[in-house]
Coordinates of C-alpha atoms in Angstrom, one line a residue:
Chain A
M255 CA 6.5 30.9 22.3
A256 CA 4.6 28.2 20.4
E257 CA 6.4 25.2 19.1
A258 CA 8.6 26.4 16.3
L259 CA 7.9 25.2 12.8
L260 CA 11.6 25.7 11.9
R261 CA 14.3 25.5 14.6
I262 CA 18.0 26.0 13.8
E263 CA 20.5 25.1 16.5
G264 CA 24.1 26.0 16.4
L265 CA 24.4 25.8 12.6
T266 CA 28.0 26.1 11.5
K267 CA 29.6 26.1 8.0
H268 CA 33.1 26.9 7.0
F269 CA 34.3 27.4 3.5
G270 CA 38.1 27.1 3.8
G271 CA 39.0 29.8 6.3
V272 CA 35.8 31.7 5.9
V273 CA 33.1 31.1 8.5
A274 CA 29.8 31.5 6.5
S275 CA 27.6 30.3 9.4
D276 CA 28.9 30.7 12.9
G277 CA 26.7 28.8 15.3
I278 CA 23.4 30.2 14.1
S279 CA 20.4 29.5 16.2
L280 CA 17.0 30.6 15.2
A281 CA 13.4 29.6 15.7
V282 CA 10.5 30.5 13.4
P283 CA 7.0 29.7 14.9
P284 CA 4.2 28.7 12.5
G285 CA 2.5 31.7 10.7
E286 CA 5.4 34.0 11.2
L287 CA 7.1 36.0 8.5
H288 CA 10.6 36.1 9.6
A289 CA 13.0 38.5 7.8
L290 CA 16.7 37.9 7.6
I291 CA 18.7 41.0 6.9
G292 CA 22.4 41.8 6.8
P293 CA 25.1 43.1 4.5
N294 CA 26.3 41.2 1.5
G295 CA 28.5 38.3 2.4
A296 CA 26.9 37.9 5.8
G297 CA 26.0 34.3 5.0
K298 CA 22.2 34.6 4.4
T299 CA 22.1 32.6 1.2
T300 CA 24.5 30.0 2.7
L301 CA 22.0 29.7 5.5
I302 CA 19.1 29.2 3.0
G303 CA 21.2 26.7 1.2
Q304 CA 21.7 24.6 4.3
L305 CA 18.0 24.8 5.2
S306 CA 17.0 23.6 1.7
G307 CA 19.6 20.9 1.7
E308 CA 22.0 22.1 -1.0
I309 CA 24.8 22.8 1.4
V310 CA 25.7 20.3 4.2
P311 CA 26.5 22.0 7.5
D312 CA 29.7 21.2 9.4
A313 CA 27.8 21.2 12.7
G314 CA 24.4 22.0 14.2
R315 CA 20.8 20.8 13.7
I316 CA 17.9 21.8 11.6
R317 CA 14.4 20.8 12.8
F318 CA 11.3 21.2 10.8
E319 CA 8.0 20.5 12.6
G320 CA 10.1 19.0 15.4
R321 CA 11.8 16.5 13.0
D322 CA 15.5 16.6 12.5
I323 CA 16.0 17.2 8.8
T324 CA 19.8 18.1 8.9
A325 CA 20.7 15.0 6.8
L326 CA 17.7 14.8 4.5
P327 CA 18.3 15.2 0.8
I328 CA 16.9 18.2 -1.0
Y329 CA 13.8 16.5 -2.5
R330 CA 12.8 15.0 0.8
R331 CA 12.7 18.4 2.4
S332 CA 10.6 19.7 -0.4
A333 CA 8.3 16.8 0.1
L334 CA 7.9 17.8 3.8
G335 CA 6.8 21.2 2.8
L336 CA 9.9 23.4 2.8
A337 CA 10.1 25.3 -0.5
R338 CA 12.7 27.8 -1.6
S339 CA 13.0 30.4 -4.3
F340 CA 16.3 31.4 -5.7
Q341 CA 18.1 34.7 -5.5
I342 CA 19.4 34.3 -9.0
T343 CA 16.4 33.3 -11.1
S344 CA 16.5 29.6 -11.6
L345 CA 13.8 28.4 -13.9
F346 CA 13.3 26.1 -16.9
L347 CA 13.9 28.7 -19.5
D348 CA 12.9 26.7 -22.5
F349 CA 9.6 25.6 -21.0
T350 CA 6.4 27.7 -20.9
V351 CA 5.3 29.4 -17.7
L352 CA 2.6 26.9 -17.1
D353 CA 4.9 24.0 -17.8
N354 CA 7.3 25.3 -15.2
V355 CA 4.6 25.5 -12.5
A356 CA 3.0 22.2 -13.6
L357 CA 6.4 20.5 -13.1
A358 CA 6.4 21.8 -9.5
V359 CA 2.9 20.4 -9.0
Q360 CA 4.0 17.1 -10.5
A361 CA 6.9 16.9 -8.0
H362 CA 4.4 16.5 -5.2
D363 CA 1.9 14.2 -6.9
G364 CA 3.5 10.8 -6.4
H365 CA 6.3 9.3 -8.4
S366 CA 6.9 10.3 -12.0
F367 CA 7.6 6.8 -13.5
R368 CA 4.5 7.4 -15.7
F369 CA 5.5 6.9 -19.2
W370 CA 2.3 7.0 -21.2
R371 CA -0.2 9.8 -20.6
D372 CA 0.5 13.3 -21.9
A373 CA 1.4 15.3 -18.9
R374 CA 0.3 18.5 -20.5
E375 CA -3.3 17.2 -20.7
E376 CA -3.5 16.2 -17.0
T377 CA -5.9 18.6 -15.3
R378 CA -4.7 17.5 -11.9
L379 CA -1.3 19.1 -12.8
R380 CA -2.5 22.0 -14.9
E381 CA -5.3 23.3 -12.6
P382 CA -3.2 23.7 -9.5
A383 CA -0.5 25.3 -11.6
R384 CA -2.9 27.8 -13.0
A385 CA -4.1 28.6 -9.5
A386 CA -0.6 29.3 -8.3
L387 CA 0.0 31.5 -11.3
A388 CA -3.2 33.4 -10.6
R389 CA -2.0 34.1 -7.0
V390 CA 1.2 35.8 -8.2
G391 CA -0.6 37.6 -11.0
L392 CA 0.9 35.7 -14.0
A393 CA -2.3 33.9 -15.1
D394 CA -2.4 35.7 -18.5
R395 CA 1.2 34.7 -19.2
S396 CA 0.7 30.9 -19.0
D397 CA 1.7 30.0 -22.5
V398 CA 4.7 32.3 -22.8
V399 CA 8.1 30.6 -23.0
V400 CA 9.9 31.6 -19.8
A401 CA 13.0 32.9 -21.6
N402 CA 10.8 35.7 -23.0
L403 CA 9.5 37.0 -19.7
S404 CA 10.7 40.2 -18.0
H405 CA 12.9 40.1 -14.9
G406 CA 10.0 41.0 -12.7
E407 CA 7.9 38.2 -14.1
H408 CA 10.7 35.8 -13.5
R409 CA 10.6 36.7 -9.9
Q410 CA 6.9 36.2 -9.7
L411 CA 7.2 32.9 -11.4
E412 CA 9.9 31.9 -8.8
I413 CA 7.2 32.4 -6.1
A414 CA 4.5 30.6 -8.1
M415 CA 6.8 27.6 -8.4
A416 CA 7.5 27.5 -4.7
L417 CA 3.8 27.8 -4.0
A418 CA 2.9 25.0 -6.4
T419 CA 4.7 22.5 -4.2
S420 CA 2.0 23.2 -1.5
P421 CA 4.6 24.2 1.0
R422 CA 4.2 24.8 4.8
M423 CA 7.1 27.2 4.7
L424 CA 8.7 29.4 2.1
L425 CA 12.3 30.2 2.0
L426 CA 12.5 33.3 -0.2
D427 CA 16.0 34.6 -1.2
E428 CA 15.7 38.2 -2.3
P429 CA 12.5 37.9 -4.2
M430 CA 12.6 41.6 -5.0
A431 CA 16.2 41.8 -6.3
G432 CA 16.5 43.9 -9.4
M433 CA 12.8 44.9 -9.4
G434 CA 11.5 48.3 -10.2
P435 CA 9.4 50.2 -7.6
E436 CA 6.1 49.1 -9.2
E437 CA 7.1 45.5 -9.4
S438 CA 8.3 45.6 -5.8
A439 CA 5.1 47.1 -4.6
R440 CA 3.2 44.3 -6.3
M441 CA 5.5 41.7 -4.8
V442 CA 5.0 43.2 -1.3
K443 CA 1.3 42.8 -1.8
T444 CA 1.7 39.2 -2.9
L445 CA 3.9 38.3 0.0
G446 CA 1.4 40.1 2.3
E447 CA -1.3 37.8 1.1
L448 CA 0.9 34.6 1.3
K449 CA 1.8 35.5 4.9
Q450 CA -1.8 34.9 5.9
E451 CA -1.4 31.2 5.2
L452 CA 2.2 30.3 5.2
T453 CA 5.3 30.6 7.4
I454 CA 8.0 32.5 5.5
L455 CA 11.7 33.1 6.0
L456 CA 12.5 36.1 3.8
I457 CA 15.9 37.4 2.8
E458 CA 15.6 40.9 1.5
H459 CA 17.6 44.1 1.1
D460 CA 14.6 46.3 0.5
M461 CA 14.2 47.6 4.1
E462 CA 10.9 49.3 3.3
A463 CA 9.5 45.9 2.3
V464 CA 11.1 44.1 5.2
F465 CA 9.6 46.5 7.8
A466 CA 6.3 46.5 6.1
L467 CA 6.0 42.6 6.1
A468 CA 8.1 41.1 8.9
D469 CA 6.7 39.9 12.2
R470 CA 10.2 39.5 13.4
I471 CA 13.6 40.3 12.0
S472 CA 17.0 38.7 12.5
V473 CA 20.2 40.5 11.6
M474 CA 23.2 38.6 10.3
V475 CA 26.7 39.9 10.2
Y476 CA 29.8 37.7 9.4
G477 CA 27.9 34.5 9.8
R478 CA 26.3 35.3 13.1
V479 CA 22.9 36.4 14.1
I480 CA 23.6 39.5 16.2
A481 CA 19.9 40.4 16.9
S482 CA 16.5 38.7 16.5
D483 CA 13.5 40.7 17.6
F484 CA 10.3 42.6 16.6
P485 CA 10.7 45.2 13.9
D486 CA 10.4 48.2 16.3
K487 CA 13.1 46.8 18.5
I488 CA 15.4 46.1 15.6
R489 CA 14.9 49.6 14.3
A490 CA 15.8 51.0 17.7
N491 CA 18.7 48.7 18.4
A492 CA 21.8 50.8 18.4
E493 CA 24.1 47.8 18.0
V494 CA 22.3 46.7 15.0
R495 CA 22.3 50.1 13.4
Q496 CA 26.0 50.4 13.9
A497 CA 27.0 46.9 12.9
Y498 CA 24.7 46.7 10.0
L499 CA 25.1 50.1 8.5
G500 CA 28.8 50.2 9.3
E501 CA 29.3 46.8 7.6
R502 CA 27.3 47.9 4.7
E503 CA 29.8 50.7 3.9
T504 CA 32.8 48.4 4.0
A505 CA 31.0 45.4 2.4
G506 CA 30.1 47.5 -0.7
G507 CA 33.7 47.5 -1.8
H508 CA 34.2 43.8 -2.3
A509 CA 30.6 42.5 -2.6
Chain B
M223 CA -3.5 17.1 -31.4
N224 CA -3.4 19.5 -34.4
V225 CA -1.2 18.5 -37.3
S226 CA -0.6 21.5 -39.4
L227 CA 0.9 21.2 -42.8
D228 CA 4.2 23.0 -42.2
W229 CA 7.4 22.0 -44.0
R230 CA 8.5 19.7 -41.2
N231 CA 5.3 17.7 -41.2
I232 CA 5.3 17.5 -45.0
A233 CA 8.9 16.3 -44.8
V234 CA 8.0 13.7 -42.2
I235 CA 5.1 12.4 -44.2
V236 CA 7.2 12.3 -47.4
V237 CA 10.1 10.5 -45.7
L238 CA 7.8 8.0 -44.0
A239 CA 5.9 7.3 -47.2
V240 CA 9.2 6.8 -49.1
L241 CA 10.4 4.4 -46.4
V242 CA 7.2 2.4 -46.6
A243 CA 7.2 2.3 -50.4
L244 CA 10.9 1.6 -50.9
P245 CA 10.6 -2.2 -51.4
L246 CA 8.1 -1.5 -54.2
Y247 CA 10.7 0.7 -56.0
V248 CA 13.3 -2.0 -55.4
A249 CA 11.0 -4.7 -56.8
V250 CA 10.4 -2.6 -60.0
T251 CA 14.0 -1.5 -60.6
G252 CA 15.8 -4.5 -59.1
D253 CA 18.1 -2.1 -57.3
R254 CA 18.9 -4.4 -54.3
F255 CA 21.6 -2.0 -53.1
M256 CA 19.0 0.6 -52.2
L257 CA 17.2 -1.9 -49.9
T258 CA 20.5 -2.8 -48.2
L259 CA 21.4 0.9 -47.7
F260 CA 18.0 1.9 -46.4
T261 CA 17.8 -1.1 -44.0
R262 CA 21.1 0.2 -42.6
I263 CA 19.8 3.7 -42.4
I264 CA 16.6 2.7 -40.6
I265 CA 18.6 0.6 -38.0
L266 CA 21.0 3.4 -37.3
A267 CA 18.2 5.9 -37.2
L268 CA 16.7 3.7 -34.4
A269 CA 20.1 3.8 -32.6
A270 CA 20.3 7.6 -33.1
M271 CA 16.8 8.1 -31.8
S272 CA 17.7 6.2 -28.7
L273 CA 20.7 8.5 -28.2
N274 CA 18.5 11.5 -28.8
L275 CA 16.3 10.5 -25.9
I276 CA 19.1 11.0 -23.4
L277 CA 21.2 13.5 -25.4
G278 CA 18.5 15.7 -26.9
Y279 CA 15.8 15.5 -24.3
G280 CA 17.9 14.6 -21.2
G281 CA 21.0 16.6 -21.8
M282 CA 23.1 13.5 -21.2
M283 CA 26.1 13.7 -23.5
S284 CA 27.0 10.1 -23.8
L285 CA 30.0 9.4 -25.9
G286 CA 29.7 5.7 -25.5
H287 CA 26.3 4.9 -27.1
A288 CA 27.7 2.6 -29.8
A289 CA 28.6 0.2 -27.0
Y290 CA 25.0 -0.8 -27.0
L291 CA 25.0 -1.5 -30.7
G292 CA 27.9 -3.8 -30.1
I293 CA 26.4 -5.5 -27.0
G294 CA 23.1 -6.1 -28.8
G295 CA 25.0 -7.4 -31.9
Y296 CA 27.3 -9.6 -29.9
A297 CA 24.5 -11.1 -27.9
V298 CA 23.0 -12.3 -31.2
G299 CA 26.4 -13.3 -32.6
I300 CA 27.6 -15.2 -29.6
L301 CA 24.4 -17.1 -29.1
A302 CA 24.2 -17.9 -32.8
H303 CA 27.8 -19.1 -32.7
D304 CA 26.9 -21.4 -29.9
G305 CA 24.0 -22.8 -31.8
I306 CA 21.1 -20.8 -30.2
T307 CA 19.5 -19.1 -33.1
S308 CA 15.9 -18.7 -31.8
G309 CA 15.1 -15.0 -31.8
F310 CA 12.7 -15.7 -28.9
V311 CA 15.8 -16.6 -26.8
Q312 CA 18.2 -14.2 -28.4
W313 CA 16.2 -11.0 -28.3
P314 CA 15.1 -11.1 -24.7
I315 CA 18.8 -11.7 -23.8
V316 CA 19.7 -8.7 -26.0
I317 CA 17.3 -6.6 -24.0
A318 CA 18.4 -7.9 -20.6
V319 CA 22.1 -7.5 -21.3
S320 CA 22.0 -4.0 -22.8
A321 CA 19.6 -2.8 -20.0
L322 CA 22.0 -4.3 -17.4
F323 CA 25.0 -2.7 -19.0
A324 CA 23.2 0.7 -19.1
L325 CA 22.2 0.3 -15.5
V326 CA 25.7 -0.3 -14.4
V327 CA 27.3 2.4 -16.6
G328 CA 24.5 4.9 -15.9
S329 CA 24.5 4.5 -12.1
M330 CA 28.1 5.5 -12.1
C331 CA 28.3 8.1 -14.9
L332 CA 25.2 9.9 -13.9
R333 CA 26.7 11.0 -10.6
T334 CA 29.0 13.2 -12.6
R335 CA 28.3 16.1 -15.0
G336 CA 29.7 17.7 -18.1
V337 CA 33.1 16.7 -19.3
Y338 CA 33.4 14.0 -16.6
F339 CA 30.2 12.4 -17.8
I340 CA 31.4 12.4 -21.4
M341 CA 34.7 10.8 -20.4
L342 CA 33.2 8.2 -18.2
T343 CA 30.7 7.0 -20.8
L344 CA 33.6 6.9 -23.3
A345 CA 35.7 4.9 -20.8
F346 CA 33.0 2.3 -20.2
A347 CA 32.4 2.0 -23.9
Q348 CA 36.0 1.5 -24.6
M349 CA 36.2 -1.1 -21.9
A350 CA 33.4 -3.0 -23.5
Y351 CA 35.3 -2.7 -26.8
Y352 CA 38.5 -4.2 -25.5
I353 CA 36.6 -7.0 -23.7
V354 CA 34.9 -8.0 -26.9
A355 CA 38.2 -7.7 -28.9
G356 CA 39.7 -10.0 -26.4
L357 CA 37.1 -12.8 -26.8
A358 CA 39.3 -15.1 -28.9
R359 CA 36.7 -17.8 -28.9
Y360 CA 34.3 -15.4 -30.7
G361 CA 36.8 -14.1 -33.2
G362 CA 38.5 -11.4 -31.1
D363 CA 39.6 -8.5 -33.2
D364 CA 38.5 -10.1 -36.5
G365 CA 34.9 -10.3 -35.5
L366 CA 32.4 -13.0 -35.8
T367 CA 30.4 -14.2 -38.8
I368 CA 26.7 -15.0 -38.1
Y369 CA 25.8 -17.9 -40.3
K370 CA 22.1 -18.0 -39.4
R371 CA 19.9 -15.0 -38.7
S372 CA 17.6 -15.0 -35.7
Q373 CA 14.8 -17.5 -36.2
F374 CA 11.2 -16.7 -35.2
A375 CA 9.5 -20.1 -35.7
G376 CA 8.5 -19.3 -39.2
L377 CA 6.5 -16.2 -38.2
I378 CA 8.9 -14.0 -40.0
D379 CA 11.9 -14.8 -42.2
L380 CA 14.7 -12.4 -41.4
S381 CA 16.7 -13.8 -44.4
N382 CA 14.1 -12.5 -46.7
K383 CA 15.4 -9.0 -47.4
V384 CA 12.0 -7.4 -47.8
Q385 CA 10.6 -9.0 -44.7
F386 CA 13.7 -8.0 -42.7
Y387 CA 13.4 -4.4 -44.1
Y388 CA 9.8 -4.2 -42.9
L389 CA 10.7 -5.6 -39.5
C390 CA 13.3 -2.9 -39.1
L391 CA 10.8 -0.3 -40.2
A392 CA 8.3 -1.6 -37.7
F393 CA 10.9 -1.2 -35.0
L394 CA 11.6 2.4 -36.2
F395 CA 7.9 3.3 -36.1
G396 CA 7.5 1.6 -32.8
G397 CA 10.5 3.5 -31.5
L398 CA 9.1 6.8 -32.8
Y399 CA 5.7 6.2 -31.2
L400 CA 7.3 5.1 -27.9
S401 CA 9.6 8.1 -27.9
R402 CA 6.7 10.4 -28.4
R403 CA 4.7 9.0 -25.6
L404 CA 7.7 9.0 -23.4
I405 CA 8.7 12.6 -24.1
N406 CA 5.3 14.0 -23.3
S407 CA 4.6 11.9 -20.3
R408 CA 5.4 12.9 -16.7
F409 CA 8.6 11.0 -17.0
G410 CA 9.6 12.9 -20.1
M411 CA 8.9 16.2 -18.4
V412 CA 11.2 15.2 -15.5
I413 CA 14.0 14.2 -18.0
Q414 CA 13.6 17.5 -19.9
G415 CA 13.4 19.6 -16.7
S416 CA 16.5 18.0 -15.5
R417 CA 18.3 18.9 -18.7
S418 CA 17.1 22.5 -18.4
N419 CA 17.9 23.0 -14.7
D420 CA 18.7 20.0 -12.5
R421 CA 19.3 22.1 -9.4
R422 CA 15.8 23.5 -9.6
M423 CA 14.3 20.1 -10.2
Q424 CA 15.7 18.9 -6.9
A425 CA 14.6 22.0 -5.1
I426 CA 11.0 21.5 -6.2
G427 CA 11.2 18.0 -5.0
F428 CA 12.4 15.6 -7.7
P429 CA 14.9 12.9 -6.9
T430 CA 16.2 13.4 -10.5
F431 CA 19.0 10.8 -10.4
R432 CA 16.6 7.8 -10.6
Y433 CA 14.6 9.3 -13.5
R434 CA 17.8 10.1 -15.5
L435 CA 19.0 6.6 -14.8
A436 CA 15.8 5.1 -16.0
G437 CA 16.0 7.2 -19.2
F438 CA 19.6 6.1 -19.7
V439 CA 18.5 2.4 -19.4
I440 CA 15.6 2.9 -21.8
A441 CA 17.9 4.5 -24.4
G442 CA 20.6 1.8 -23.9
T443 CA 18.0 -1.0 -24.3
M444 CA 16.6 0.6 -27.5
C445 CA 20.1 0.9 -28.9
G446 CA 20.8 -2.7 -28.0
L447 CA 17.8 -3.8 -30.0
A448 CA 19.2 -1.7 -32.9
G449 CA 22.4 -3.6 -32.5
A450 CA 20.6 -7.0 -32.7
L451 CA 19.0 -5.8 -36.0
L452 CA 22.3 -4.6 -37.3
A453 CA 24.0 -7.9 -36.5
N454 CA 21.2 -9.7 -38.5
H455 CA 21.6 -7.2 -41.3
T456 CA 25.4 -7.5 -41.8
E457 CA 25.5 -11.1 -40.6
F458 CA 28.7 -10.2 -38.9
V459 CA 29.8 -8.5 -35.7
S460 CA 33.1 -7.1 -34.8
P461 CA 34.5 -4.8 -32.1
A462 CA 34.7 -2.0 -34.7
M463 CA 30.9 -1.6 -34.4
M464 CA 31.3 -0.4 -30.9
Y465 CA 34.5 1.7 -31.3
W466 CA 34.1 5.2 -30.0
T467 CA 34.1 6.7 -33.5
R468 CA 30.8 4.9 -34.0
S469 CA 29.4 6.7 -31.0
V470 CA 30.5 9.9 -32.7
D471 CA 28.6 8.9 -35.8
L472 CA 25.4 8.5 -33.8
M473 CA 26.0 11.8 -32.2
V474 CA 26.5 13.5 -35.6
M475 CA 23.2 12.0 -36.8
V476 CA 21.4 13.5 -33.8
I477 CA 23.0 16.9 -34.1
L478 CA 22.7 17.1 -37.9
G479 CA 19.1 16.0 -37.7
G480 CA 18.1 18.1 -34.8
M481 CA 18.7 17.4 -31.1
G482 CA 15.5 17.1 -29.0
S483 CA 13.3 16.7 -32.0
L484 CA 11.4 13.5 -32.5
F485 CA 12.1 13.0 -36.2
G486 CA 15.5 14.7 -36.1
P487 CA 17.6 11.5 -35.7
L488 CA 15.8 9.9 -38.7
F489 CA 16.5 13.0 -40.8
G490 CA 20.1 13.0 -39.6
A491 CA 20.7 9.3 -40.3
I492 CA 19.3 9.6 -43.8
A493 CA 21.3 12.7 -44.5
L494 CA 24.6 11.3 -43.1
L495 CA 24.4 7.9 -44.7
V496 CA 23.2 9.0 -48.1
F497 CA 25.8 11.8 -48.1
E498 CA 28.5 9.3 -47.1
E499 CA 27.4 6.9 -49.8
A500 CA 27.2 9.6 -52.5
L501 CA 30.4 11.3 -51.6
S502 CA 32.5 8.2 -51.1
Q503 CA 31.9 7.4 -54.8
V504 CA 33.5 10.7 -55.6
T505 CA 36.3 10.8 -53.1
E506 CA 37.5 8.6 -50.3
Y507 CA 38.1 11.7 -48.3
W508 CA 34.4 12.5 -48.0
Q509 CA 34.8 13.4 -44.4
I510 CA 36.6 16.6 -45.5
I511 CA 33.3 17.8 -46.9
L512 CA 31.2 16.5 -44.1
G513 CA 33.3 18.3 -41.4
P514 CA 32.7 21.8 -42.6
L515 CA 29.0 21.0 -43.2
L516 CA 28.6 19.9 -39.6
L517 CA 30.3 23.1 -38.6
L518 CA 27.8 25.1 -40.5
V519 CA 24.9 23.2 -38.8
V520 CA 26.4 23.8 -35.4
L521 CA 27.1 27.5 -36.1
F522 CA 24.0 28.5 -38.0
A523 CA 21.3 25.8 -37.6
R524 CA 21.3 24.6 -34.0
G525 CA 18.0 22.8 -34.5
G526 CA 19.6 20.8 -37.3
I527 CA 17.5 19.7 -40.3
A528 CA 14.3 19.5 -38.2
G529 CA 14.9 23.0 -37.0
L530 CA 15.5 24.3 -40.5
L531 CA 12.2 22.8 -41.7
T532 CA 10.3 24.3 -38.7
S533 CA 11.7 27.8 -39.2
G534 CA 10.8 27.6 -42.9
R535 CA 7.1 27.3 -42.0
H536 CA 6.5 31.0 -42.5
G537 CA 8.3 31.0 -45.9

């Protein structure tokens, strides 16, 4: 395998008595779309949280482009090109769509101790923002206040914001959660296009989308990665089917 | 930028015109009290505007903002007491001291959120209050009379009521212009983004702490200057000007006028102080009327006076 863009080694995180990450090791080579599936409570979002820097692991290492980023603060990881989207939509609701994305562009255009020029009139912020919006199909919604967007549009905007940081790798936490079939199909198309240029780690419950998009799939149960393989192999893996589907039935009760 | 003639812009123009023309009215009628009242209003509007920068735009609920009024005031008072009356010395010291205090307070308080932030800013302000009250050499609890206003080598005479009024007004206009640039700049976008969703700000790559701290220092410095003006205005400083209820007054001005609106604090300061003046002639329990009024604003007019004027644009 080529040198991994993202390499996780023995990542462990406890919350009280609960083991959210139990010695996770995973390698994602450049250009791969790697899907992470598993029942609710398997620790997928906790893993993303540790990768993006919001959660500090108890043990283990995270390497990005060969560099140890385990102890780096959130904004530094973002600067290195690791961008995340949120499972629960996390936007600047009182800003316009374009302002949201322009802010993401600004985050990667030097420091922001600039007190004088009107940021809304800076083309070097607005143009890349418009481009990112066009890629997710939100170009005609630029001037709408985000609070007035539909749920599906919020999800699209989530992706546009991550894109606007010119990332090398996207960490997408259930980008299709709560979407209707039409919106989902559109998102699959968008992700299919992004995958041509970017490395992606995708958490998703929509199995149709996962098997349509993923180059490789890892299955998580109770904080462990129980399998990591090509989609065909995962589909055929009896252990995975049993563990994942079995878990799903019991997990539904307390999720 | 388009300036449409909606109610808010009309109100702004009228208010600013009245402020500019007020000394003329005073000259004609001889109503010196109006000049004193409006000098005070302008100074406190400047202070409220500085609070609005962090409270309205930055979402930083400081309950200790009056401390900067006191620090700015005492810097002038103490220096004057010790014979240093030159404004060219006093005012840079005002700026330095209030910026430093804001830097220390902010670098600790801004690590916390919500109630903890409120309590910490309050605690620091009260600490400053008791320190000042303990300065026996400078009057302690009783305060300190300033016998000579800041001297500016004859360029401007602060003892001249009209000149002083226009100096305060110039500070207000300068503050308004500065705030406007600041809010719309990259820096301002970061501050507002951080109010809206700090977690996301960090996720897209902003080290938000340093920007919020810078905003906190700018606001504190601006309020310190208002304190220097206030000390020159009243020719007296006392610990009472930095008591926590004074911080609440500033907060009331911001909320009443409209949080996160450029002219809101000015509207709020005028409304509160004129209201206070008018009602206190009727009853000394004027706050009984103010309380419910504020409740109504919070319940039904979140945008304050500025918000009401904006929503009335279609009417």
